[in-house]
Amino acid sequence: MKRRILIDCDPGIDDALAILMALAAPELDVVGVTTVGGNVGVDATTRNALALATLAGRRVPVARGADTALVVDKKRAESVHGADGLGGVPLPAPAYAAEEAPAWEFIRDRAAEFRGELEIVAIGPLTNVALALSAYPETRERIKAIHLMGGSIGFGNATPAAEFNIVADPHAAAAVFQSGVPITMFGLDVTNRANLSAEGLEELRAVGGRALSPCCSMLDHYLAAYRSFGRDALALHDPLVVAWLIDPSLVETRPYRVDVETDGRYTSGKTIVDVHGVSKRPPNAEVGVELDAERFIALLTRLLRSYDEPGAAGPLGTD
Ligand code: BDR
Ligand code: CA
């Protein structure tokens, strides 16, 4: 049976690849996409999600969510993803509109519809997910699991201590980790190693195709941003979560207790991962610790290339 997933995201260049991979995967039934303000504002992330589904040829429902965090001031990552969130790369205009319902109601309704089956793939700040779980507590036991890109056992990327998705809404992240819903956490410890060098990007470009080509143009922008931080390879954070859903052998996880610092002077937004069990509290997450980067890139390439297979759907609105 296909895994039923809902993608909560802030596209975002790496989100864009993750969405296109998920929509291409025969193993996954994407029941909806919810958008949140994160890398860029929610107007742009919603438009981008609709444009990506249009490119994929899939009229998957998209529900717009929160633009700002529950408590802290908003943070954006336009320096990495560009002002429009996709590095200025043009995509087809959205062929349909977003849902009437806001993201948190959409999450509640899909959790009720697919009771015990729905897996949330959360690859942006966790505001929408936290709102759904707190406003509709019955939703907690209806969700099978939350698989999130966020946090780290070690250091941060948005601050020395904190990863972007968690520090962008630490109160929401804390609520999600305390919710009792089973969690898989893909932090920087593994996603920073889901790497693509300039040479790797050229190899991907040489494969080409109607989804891969715009993805490579987006990754040009993304790699330039990484280079401006002194790094020689880009990190495909969000796609790793989707790849793991399709092939769980790609990432090794371990059960740990994870809490989120919400008011540290230097550490706000840091995930505190109890690797040595010193708190004596039971684990609340499976945390990614190792990955097979080579097989991950091979899977990403295969999925994005599949848009060019004979019989694959073309973009919406171009029959
Ligand atoms: C995360 O932050 C965002 O910029 C990316 O899309 C990813 O979800 C990496 O820290
Ligand atoms: Ca993201």
Short mmCIF file of C-alpha atoms and ligand atoms in Angstrom, two decimals:
data_model
loop_
_atom_site.label_atom_id
_atom_site.label_comp_id
_atom_site.label_asym_id
_atom_site.label_seq_id
_atom_site.Cartn_x
_atom_site.Cartn_y
_atom_site.Cartn_z
CA MET A 1 0.00 0.00 0.00
CA LYS A 2 1.17 3.52 -0.73
CA ARG A 3 2.22 5.69 2.21
CA ARG A 4 -0.28 8.54 2.61
CA ILE A 5 1.60 11.77 3.17
CA LEU A 6 0.85 15.44 3.62
CA ILE A 7 3.76 17.81 2.93
CA ASP A 8 3.96 20.92 5.14
CA CYS A 9 6.56 23.16 3.53
CA ASP A 10 8.01 26.59 2.70
CA PRO A 11 9.27 26.27 -0.92
CA GLY A 12 12.15 27.10 -0.92
CA ILE A 13 14.60 25.49 -3.36
CA ASP A 14 15.23 22.26 -1.46
CA ASP A 15 11.51 22.05 -0.62
CA ALA A 16 10.82 22.32 -4.38
CA LEU A 17 12.95 19.26 -5.11
CA ALA A 18 11.34 17.38 -2.21
CA ILE A 19 7.83 18.14 -3.55
CA LEU A 20 8.71 17.08 -7.10
CA MET A 21 10.32 13.88 -5.81
CA ALA A 22 7.27 13.01 -3.69
CA LEU A 23 4.85 13.68 -6.56
CA ALA A 24 6.90 11.38 -8.81
CA ALA A 25 7.13 8.48 -6.36
CA PRO A 26 4.76 5.56 -6.98
CA GLU A 27 5.28 4.53 -3.32
CA LEU A 28 3.67 7.77 -2.03
CA ASP A 29 0.12 9.13 -2.10
CA VAL A 30 0.47 12.89 -1.56
CA VAL A 31 -2.97 13.84 -0.17
CA GLY A 32 -2.12 17.52 0.11
CA VAL A 33 0.46 20.23 0.54
CA THR A 34 0.24 22.89 3.25
CA THR A 35 2.35 26.02 3.11
CA VAL A 36 3.97 28.13 5.79
CA GLY A 37 5.99 31.34 5.89
CA GLY A 38 9.65 30.42 6.29
CA ASN A 39 12.28 30.72 3.59
CA VAL A 40 9.99 33.42 2.11
CA GLY A 41 6.52 34.67 3.04
CA VAL A 42 3.46 32.43 2.79
CA ASP A 43 2.04 34.19 -0.30
CA ALA A 44 5.17 33.16 -2.20
CA THR A 45 5.44 29.66 -0.69
CA THR A 46 1.79 28.99 -1.60
CA ARG A 47 2.25 30.22 -5.16
CA ASN A 48 5.42 28.13 -5.46
CA ALA A 49 3.67 24.98 -4.21
CA LEU A 50 0.87 25.47 -6.76
CA ALA A 51 3.39 26.12 -9.54
CA LEU A 52 5.38 22.99 -8.63
CA ALA A 53 2.23 20.81 -8.65
CA THR A 54 1.32 22.39 -11.99
CA LEU A 55 4.77 21.52 -13.36
CA ALA A 56 4.35 17.97 -12.04
CA GLY A 57 0.98 17.67 -13.77
CA ARG A 58 -0.79 16.90 -10.47
CA ARG A 59 -3.79 18.86 -9.12
CA VAL A 60 -2.84 18.08 -5.52
CA PRO A 61 -4.73 20.26 -2.99
CA VAL A 62 -2.64 23.11 -1.55
CA ALA A 63 -3.75 24.86 1.67
CA ARG A 64 -2.19 28.14 2.78
CA GLY A 65 -0.99 28.36 6.36
CA ALA A 66 0.62 30.75 8.81
CA ASP A 67 2.90 33.54 7.67
CA THR A 68 4.44 34.24 11.06
CA ALA A 69 5.65 32.24 14.04
CA LEU A 70 3.56 31.66 17.18
CA VAL A 71 5.66 33.93 19.42
CA VAL A 72 8.99 35.07 17.93
CA ASP A 73 9.54 37.63 15.17
CA LYS A 74 9.55 36.23 11.66
CA LYS A 75 12.79 34.99 10.10
CA ARG A 76 13.35 34.49 6.38
CA ALA A 77 16.09 32.86 4.27
CA GLU A 78 15.87 34.94 1.08
CA SER A 79 19.66 35.12 0.93
CA VAL A 80 19.66 31.36 0.24
CA HIS A 81 16.45 30.87 -1.76
CA GLY A 82 16.04 34.26 -3.54
CA ALA A 83 13.28 36.85 -3.10
CA ASP A 84 10.70 34.56 -4.77
CA GLY A 85 11.88 31.45 -2.91
CA LEU A 86 12.96 29.59 -6.06
CA GLY A 87 16.09 31.47 -7.09
CA GLY A 88 14.19 33.50 -9.71
CA VAL A 89 13.66 30.40 -11.89
CA PRO A 90 10.39 30.69 -13.83
CA LEU A 91 7.88 27.83 -13.47
CA PRO A 92 4.50 27.39 -15.19
CA ALA A 93 1.81 29.71 -13.78
CA PRO A 94 -0.38 27.85 -11.26
CA ALA A 95 -3.23 26.13 -13.11
CA TYR A 96 -5.51 26.10 -10.04
CA ALA A 97 -6.11 27.94 -6.76
CA ALA A 98 -5.37 27.09 -3.12
CA GLU A 99 -8.03 25.51 -0.88
CA GLU A 100 -10.46 27.73 1.03
CA ALA A 101 -9.55 26.06 4.35
CA PRO A 102 -6.40 27.18 6.16
CA ALA A 103 -3.56 24.68 6.60
CA TRP A 104 -4.39 23.70 10.20
CA GLU A 105 -8.01 22.81 9.25
CA PHE A 106 -6.77 20.96 6.18
CA ILE A 107 -4.39 18.93 8.37
CA ARG A 108 -7.23 18.18 10.83
CA ASP A 109 -9.54 17.08 8.01
CA ARG A 110 -7.02 14.84 6.25
CA ALA A 111 -6.04 13.27 9.60
CA ALA A 112 -9.74 12.47 10.18
CA GLU A 113 -10.19 11.16 6.64
CA PHE A 114 -7.09 8.94 6.74
CA ARG A 115 -7.27 8.08 10.44
CA GLY A 116 -4.12 6.31 11.64
CA GLU A 117 -2.56 6.39 8.17
CA LEU A 118 -1.52 9.99 7.57
CA GLU A 119 2.19 10.80 7.80
CA ILE A 120 3.16 14.47 7.89
CA VAL A 121 6.35 15.42 6.10
CA ALA A 122 7.26 18.73 7.74
CA ILE A 123 10.06 20.55 5.93
CA GLY A 124 9.49 24.15 7.03
CA PRO A 125 8.90 25.91 10.36
CA LEU A 126 6.41 23.87 12.41
CA THR A 127 3.76 26.59 12.95
CA ASN A 128 0.92 24.92 10.98
CA VAL A 129 1.53 21.50 12.53
CA ALA A 130 1.60 22.93 16.06
CA LEU A 131 -1.58 24.90 15.42
CA ALA A 132 -3.41 21.81 14.13
CA LEU A 133 -2.28 19.69 17.10
CA SER A 134 -3.18 22.31 19.71
CA ALA A 135 -6.46 23.59 18.21
CA TYR A 136 -7.74 20.07 17.44
CA PRO A 137 -6.20 17.72 20.05
CA GLU A 138 -8.12 14.75 18.61
CA THR A 139 -5.80 15.10 15.59
CA ARG A 140 -2.79 13.88 17.62
CA GLU A 141 -3.82 10.25 17.78
CA ARG A 142 -5.12 10.27 14.22
CA ILE A 143 -1.71 11.13 12.73
CA LYS A 144 0.53 8.12 12.24
CA ALA A 145 3.81 10.04 12.40
CA ILE A 146 5.55 13.34 11.75
CA HIS A 147 8.80 13.17 9.76
CA LEU A 148 10.56 16.50 9.99
CA MET A 149 13.63 18.23 8.66
CA GLY A 150 14.88 20.35 11.51
CA GLY A 151 17.31 20.76 14.35
CA SER A 152 20.58 18.96 14.92
CA ILE A 153 22.42 16.98 17.54
CA GLY A 154 25.39 19.26 16.98
CA PHE A 155 25.63 22.81 15.73
CA GLY A 156 23.20 25.10 13.89
CA ASN A 157 23.01 26.86 10.53
CA ALA A 158 20.80 29.89 11.31
CA THR A 159 22.61 30.59 14.61
CA PRO A 160 25.66 28.82 16.04
CA ALA A 161 23.25 26.64 18.05
CA ALA A 162 20.06 26.42 16.00
CA GLU A 163 18.84 25.12 12.67
CA PHE A 164 16.58 27.38 10.57
CA ASN A 165 13.24 25.47 10.68
CA ILE A 166 13.37 25.18 14.47
CA VAL A 167 14.64 28.68 15.29
CA ALA A 168 12.05 30.17 12.90
CA ASP A 169 9.33 28.96 15.31
CA PRO A 170 10.85 27.38 18.44
CA HIS A 171 7.56 27.38 20.38
CA ALA A 172 5.82 25.45 17.60
CA ALA A 173 8.72 22.98 17.43
CA ALA A 174 8.64 22.49 21.22
CA ALA A 175 4.90 21.76 21.05
CA VAL A 176 5.39 19.23 18.25
CA PHE A 177 8.17 17.36 20.12
CA GLN A 178 5.95 17.29 23.23
CA SER A 179 2.82 16.19 21.35
CA GLY A 180 3.20 12.43 21.74
CA VAL A 181 2.94 11.90 17.97
CA PRO A 182 5.77 9.59 16.76
CA ILE A 183 8.51 11.75 15.25
CA THR A 184 11.43 11.12 12.92
CA MET A 185 13.94 13.98 13.01
CA PHE A 186 16.27 14.60 10.07
CA GLY A 187 18.65 17.21 11.43
CA LEU A 188 21.75 18.86 10.03
CA ASP A 189 23.81 15.91 11.28
CA VAL A 190 22.51 13.96 8.29
CA THR A 191 21.08 16.57 5.90
CA ASN A 192 24.36 18.53 5.71
CA ARG A 193 25.88 15.31 4.35
CA ALA A 194 23.17 14.95 1.68
CA ASN A 195 25.59 16.93 -0.44
CA LEU A 196 25.96 17.99 -4.02
CA SER A 197 29.20 19.55 -5.26
CA ALA A 198 29.51 21.75 -8.35
CA GLU A 199 30.61 18.64 -10.27
CA GLY A 200 27.61 16.69 -8.99
CA LEU A 201 25.33 19.50 -10.09
CA GLU A 202 26.85 19.42 -13.60
CA GLU A 203 26.26 15.67 -13.78
CA LEU A 204 22.62 16.23 -12.85
CA ARG A 205 22.30 18.98 -15.47
CA ALA A 206 23.72 16.65 -18.08
CA VAL A 207 20.93 14.15 -17.30
CA GLY A 208 18.44 16.98 -17.93
CA GLY A 209 14.69 16.75 -18.35
CA ARG A 210 11.57 18.81 -17.81
CA ALA A 211 11.75 18.66 -13.99
CA LEU A 212 15.51 18.24 -13.54
CA SER A 213 16.43 21.24 -15.73
CA PRO A 214 14.54 23.88 -13.71
CA CYS A 215 15.73 22.13 -10.51
CA CYS A 216 19.36 22.52 -11.66
CA SER A 217 18.77 26.23 -12.38
CA MET A 218 17.39 26.63 -8.85
CA LEU A 219 20.39 24.72 -7.47
CA ASP A 220 22.76 27.13 -9.25
CA HIS A 221 21.31 29.90 -7.10
CA TYR A 222 21.40 27.68 -4.00
CA LEU A 223 25.03 26.64 -4.57
CA ALA A 224 26.07 30.28 -5.03
CA ALA A 225 24.51 31.03 -1.62
CA TYR A 226 26.38 28.12 -0.01
CA ARG A 227 29.62 29.30 -1.58
CA SER A 228 29.04 32.78 -0.16
CA PHE A 229 29.08 31.09 3.29
CA GLY A 230 32.41 29.43 2.45
CA ARG A 231 31.01 25.97 1.65
CA ASP A 232 31.90 24.12 -1.53
CA ALA A 233 28.83 21.88 -1.75
CA LEU A 234 25.12 22.47 -1.27
CA ALA A 235 23.01 20.48 1.19
CA LEU A 236 19.76 18.86 0.03
CA HIS A 237 18.07 19.00 3.42
CA ASP A 238 14.36 18.53 2.62
CA PRO A 239 14.71 15.95 -0.19
CA LEU A 240 16.39 13.56 2.26
CA VAL A 241 13.11 13.16 4.18
CA VAL A 242 11.22 12.19 1.02
CA ALA A 243 13.99 9.83 -0.09
CA TRP A 244 13.93 8.08 3.30
CA LEU A 245 10.14 7.56 3.04
CA ILE A 246 10.74 5.67 -0.18
CA ASP A 247 13.86 3.82 1.01
CA PRO A 248 14.24 3.79 4.82
CA SER A 249 17.59 1.99 4.49
CA LEU A 250 19.12 5.31 3.30
CA VAL A 251 19.22 6.78 6.81
CA GLU A 252 20.06 5.15 10.12
CA THR A 253 18.07 6.55 13.05
CA ARG A 254 18.33 6.14 16.82
CA PRO A 255 15.67 6.76 19.49
CA TYR A 256 16.45 9.84 21.59
CA ARG A 257 14.68 12.33 23.83
CA VAL A 258 14.54 15.69 22.03
CA ASP A 259 13.50 19.01 23.55
CA VAL A 260 13.60 22.50 22.09
CA GLU A 261 15.14 25.52 23.80
CA THR A 262 12.67 28.42 23.52
CA ASP A 263 14.33 31.13 25.58
CA GLY A 264 18.07 30.60 25.76
CA ARG A 265 20.27 33.67 25.51
CA TYR A 266 22.51 32.02 22.90
CA THR A 267 20.66 28.80 22.26
CA SER A 268 17.05 29.69 21.37
CA GLY A 269 15.76 27.24 18.79
CA LYS A 270 18.37 24.58 19.59
CA THR A 271 17.20 20.96 19.71
CA ILE A 272 18.55 19.35 22.87
CA VAL A 273 19.13 15.72 21.94
CA ASP A 274 19.78 13.43 24.91
CA VAL A 275 22.28 11.14 23.20
CA HIS A 276 23.56 9.57 26.43
CA GLY A 277 20.15 9.22 28.09
CA VAL A 278 21.21 11.38 31.04
CA SER A 279 17.72 12.86 31.49
CA LYS A 280 16.28 9.35 32.03
CA ARG A 281 13.26 10.49 30.04
CA PRO A 282 11.85 8.18 27.37
CA PRO A 283 12.72 8.87 23.73
CA ASN A 284 10.21 10.94 21.77
CA ALA A 285 11.92 10.81 18.36
CA GLU A 286 13.91 8.64 16.00
CA VAL A 287 16.86 10.86 15.09
CA GLY A 288 18.87 10.48 11.86
CA VAL A 289 22.55 9.78 12.54
CA GLU A 290 24.02 8.23 9.36
CA LEU A 291 23.15 8.22 5.68
CA ASP A 292 24.16 6.69 2.38
CA ALA A 293 24.70 9.91 0.40
CA GLU A 294 25.53 8.19 -2.89
CA ARG A 295 22.34 6.12 -3.00
CA PHE A 296 20.35 9.21 -1.94
CA ILE A 297 21.56 11.19 -4.98
CA ALA A 298 20.84 8.21 -7.24
CA LEU A 299 17.24 8.01 -5.95
CA LEU A 300 16.74 11.78 -6.31
CA THR A 301 18.00 11.62 -9.90
CA ARG A 302 15.78 8.66 -10.78
CA LEU A 303 12.64 10.30 -9.36
CA LEU A 304 13.17 13.66 -11.05
CA ARG A 305 14.10 11.97 -14.31
CA SER A 306 10.87 9.96 -14.26
CA TYR A 307 8.93 13.05 -15.41
CA ASP A 308 10.35 12.37 -18.87
CA GLU A 309 9.31 8.73 -19.08
CA PRO A 310 6.86 7.80 -21.83
CA GLY A 311 3.33 8.13 -20.47
CA ALA A 312 4.30 10.54 -17.67
CA ALA A 313 1.86 13.46 -17.21
CA GLY A 314 2.87 16.82 -18.67
CA PRO A 315 2.33 20.14 -16.88
CA LEU A 316 -1.29 20.98 -16.05
CA GLY A 317 -3.10 23.11 -18.58
CA THR A 318 -1.07 21.95 -21.58
CA ASP A 319 -2.98 18.90 -22.88
C1 BDR B 1 16.00 24.10 6.25
O1 BDR B 1 15.85 25.51 6.21
C2 BDR B 1 15.36 25.91 4.96
O2 BDR B 1 16.07 27.01 4.50
C3 BDR B 1 15.44 24.72 4.05
O3 BDR B 1 14.36 24.73 3.13
C4 BDR B 1 15.38 23.54 4.98
O4 BDR B 1 14.03 23.15 5.23
C5 BDR B 1 17.48 23.77 6.41
O5 BDR B 1 17.96 24.31 7.61
CA CA B 2 12.21 23.96 3.85
#
